[in-house]
Amino acid sequence: EMSMEQLYGRILMSLSNVSPENLRMHGLTETEIAVAKSLNETTLRELPIYIDYIPSARPEDIRAKVKLARKRKQCDFLILDYINQLDLGNAHGENLATSLGHAMKRIKDLAVEENIPALVIAQMNREIEKRNDNYKHKLSDLRDSGVLEQAADVVFFINRPELQGNGKGDDGESLVGIGNINILKNRNGATGTTRFRYNTHMTRISDY
């Protein structure tokens, strides 16, 4: 849903400690521009990140890109943002859930073939908003297809209590700027919940 330039700019702002709000509302000061330019020419240029924006991407497009990058030794980790945006090209008689399941299987097969981890981001069902315990995620909250949870080795959901009006935990601890990662499936390890800190102004997360 974001272009390569938008993602690039967000990463740059996060690294530079410059608030994206300043850029959108007031523009950058000369000092902030100098900091961003310096980071662009040093740190960001050295980061081993490749952003590939493919309009109406199909699983076959991603497969071809990854295969080529692997041959060039330029791909050790695949992040797909996000699977519900793929052009699934539904075959005759296939519903959305079936097509999404086939796409997920192709991405999983690609990760196994190339021996790389793949982080696949997916949407959640709207039904979760109707529950009083919407912060208690379930695997069935994944949108459109149960195949996603079946194929994945690890499934986790991100929750930020502050945004749901829960500013304090059960023990009275402030939850402002604190998020939870709820791990509901882990094929080779434990499940449970872990925390992280985030800064909404910088679009940045950090260790708890």
PDB file of N, CA and C in Angstrom, residues 124 137 156-160 164 179-182 196 205:
ATOM      1  N   MET A 124      -6.180  -9.018   9.478  1.00  0.00           N
ATOM      2  CA  MET A 124      -6.997  -9.731  10.448  1.00  0.00           C
ATOM      3  C   MET A 124      -8.469  -9.566  10.089  1.00  0.00           C
ATOM      4  N   HIS A 137      -5.876 -12.524  21.071  1.00  0.00           N
ATOM      5  CA  HIS A 137      -5.960 -12.988  19.694  1.00  0.00           C
ATOM      6  C   HIS A 137      -6.146 -14.499  19.603  1.00  0.00           C
ATOM      7  N   PHE A 156       2.313 -14.777  14.927  1.00  0.00           N
ATOM      8  CA  PHE A 156       2.202 -13.860  16.056  1.00  0.00           C
ATOM      9  C   PHE A 156       1.382 -12.635  15.673  1.00  0.00           C
ATOM     10  N   PHE A 157       0.730 -12.065  16.678  1.00  0.00           N
ATOM     11  CA  PHE A 157      -0.092 -10.877  16.524  1.00  0.00           C
ATOM     12  C   PHE A 157       0.515  -9.747  17.348  1.00  0.00           C
ATOM     13  N   ILE A 158       0.343  -8.528  16.857  1.00  0.00           N
ATOM     14  CA  ILE A 158       0.859  -7.356  17.559  1.00  0.00           C
ATOM     15  C   ILE A 158      -0.311  -6.586  18.169  1.00  0.00           C
ATOM     16  N   ASN A 159      -0.161  -6.214  19.422  1.00  0.00           N
ATOM     17  CA  ASN A 159      -1.212  -5.496  20.133  1.00  0.00           C
ATOM     18  C   ASN A 159      -0.605  -4.317  20.896  1.00  0.00           C
ATOM     19  N   ARG A 160      -1.252  -3.143  20.787  1.00  0.00           N
ATOM     20  CA  ARG A 160      -0.807  -1.970  21.532  1.00  0.00           C
ATOM     21  C   ARG A 160      -1.949  -1.525  22.451  1.00  0.00           C
ATOM     22  N   GLN A 164      -6.100   0.971  22.574  1.00  0.00           N
ATOM     23  CA  GLN A 164      -7.420   0.410  22.872  1.00  0.00           C
ATOM     24  C   GLN A 164      -7.978   0.948  24.181  1.00  0.00           C
ATOM     25  N   GLY A 179       4.039  -2.236  23.651  1.00  0.00           N
ATOM     26  CA  GLY A 179       3.212  -3.143  22.865  1.00  0.00           C
ATOM     27  C   GLY A 179       3.500  -4.583  23.209  1.00  0.00           C
ATOM     28  N   ASN A 180       2.584  -5.466  22.806  1.00  0.00           N
ATOM     29  CA  ASN A 180       2.722  -6.901  23.053  1.00  0.00           C
ATOM     30  C   ASN A 180       2.828  -7.661  21.739  1.00  0.00           C
ATOM     31  N   ILE A 181       3.667  -8.656  21.718  1.00  0.00           N
ATOM     32  CA  ILE A 181       3.711  -9.611  20.619  1.00  0.00           C
ATOM     33  C   ILE A 181       3.192 -10.937  21.164  1.00  0.00           C
ATOM     34  N   ASN A 182       2.018 -11.346  20.690  1.00  0.00           N
ATOM     35  CA  ASN A 182       1.400 -12.577  21.152  1.00  0.00           C
ATOM     36  C   ASN A 182       1.727 -13.709  20.179  1.00  0.00           C
ATOM     37  N   PHE A 196       7.478  -5.015  23.646  1.00  0.00           N
ATOM     38  CA  PHE A 196       8.410  -4.120  22.980  1.00  0.00           C
ATOM     39  C   PHE A 196       7.984  -2.691  23.272  1.00  0.00           C
ATOM     40  N   ILE A 205      10.164   0.930  16.657  1.00  0.00           N
ATOM     41  CA  ILE A 205      10.021   0.035  17.803  1.00  0.00           C
ATOM     42  C   ILE A 205      11.405  -0.303  18.334  1.00  0.00           C
TER      43      ILE A 205
END
